[in-house]
DNA sequence: ATGGTAGTTTGACTA
């Protein structure tokens, strides 16, 4: 079973890229973030023709998440259902193939100390609450976490020290997710670090490989023995009109 | 030098 997560940075701008990605990897499940469109703008017919059901939570201009599945999901839920703010389309989860799979788009946080920063910290705490309530489910929590968990997840950690993607408070919040028994799939298979999923469009960051690893697949404890491989599809960041994020792919036996 | 790219939208915001 192959599971992928990818921040596409506009599913309308990346429609052909997405269809080529599905054809190339034939994943069983794909979590998408930053659709940047309401549901009617999602290329549902093309994705269906490629063999996928689509659970979509859209929003105009910003955010937007989806889970594509080859099997029809047994259940779909959007948001955290915790009584908190649900105005931003950042979370959708499905039950499929005996798994609970979630696509999360964690707020960037803009600048430390801003209102958006406070919202990011609150959102990460709510995400932890949601994950805690899934205790016992075989959980695959995927997404753009906007957190590089450790210095080995940045090409130039000194340049990013104290910023919204590397700040100790978001690293601690990420750590509190792992404390629930969730495992970072790429870390399991590539403990040496130096593997990145996002490169800024500016400053020739990709050619210089000046990246960060901020997109993750977290697996509940029971799934860890089934995780045969985890990788970053760096090639997807190459060529014409790429997303600024590369997909992460995980193989479950 | 305090910039730079990209998407949405068409001015300004977000990342």
Short mmCIF file of C-alpha atoms in Angstrom, two decimals, chain A residues 1 27-29 51-55 67-76 94-99:
data_model
loop_
_atom_site.label_atom_id
_atom_site.label_comp_id
_atom_site.label_asym_id
_atom_site.label_seq_id
_atom_site.Cartn_x
_atom_site.Cartn_y
_atom_site.Cartn_z
CA UNK A 1 0.00 0.00 0.00
CA UNK A 27 -0.39 5.63 -5.00
CA UNK A 28 -3.33 4.05 -3.17
CA UNK A 29 -3.90 7.18 -1.10
CA UNK A 51 -9.12 6.04 -10.73
CA UNK A 52 -9.52 8.03 -7.53
CA UNK A 53 -12.27 9.05 -5.17
CA UNK A 54 -11.71 12.54 -3.76
CA UNK A 55 -12.65 13.82 -0.29
CA UNK A 67 -7.56 12.90 0.31
CA UNK A 68 -7.62 10.88 -2.91
CA UNK A 69 -8.23 7.14 -2.56
CA UNK A 70 -8.37 4.26 -5.01
CA UNK A 71 -10.95 2.54 -2.80
CA UNK A 72 -14.08 4.40 -1.80
CA UNK A 73 -13.61 5.63 1.78
CA UNK A 74 -15.87 4.16 4.48
CA UNK A 75 -16.05 7.55 6.23
CA UNK A 76 -15.02 11.17 5.65
CA UNK A 94 -10.94 9.42 5.74
CA UNK A 95 -11.26 5.78 6.72
CA UNK A 96 -9.99 3.60 3.90
CA UNK A 97 -8.43 0.13 3.56
CA UNK A 98 -8.53 -0.35 7.33
CA UNK A 99 -6.64 2.88 7.98
#
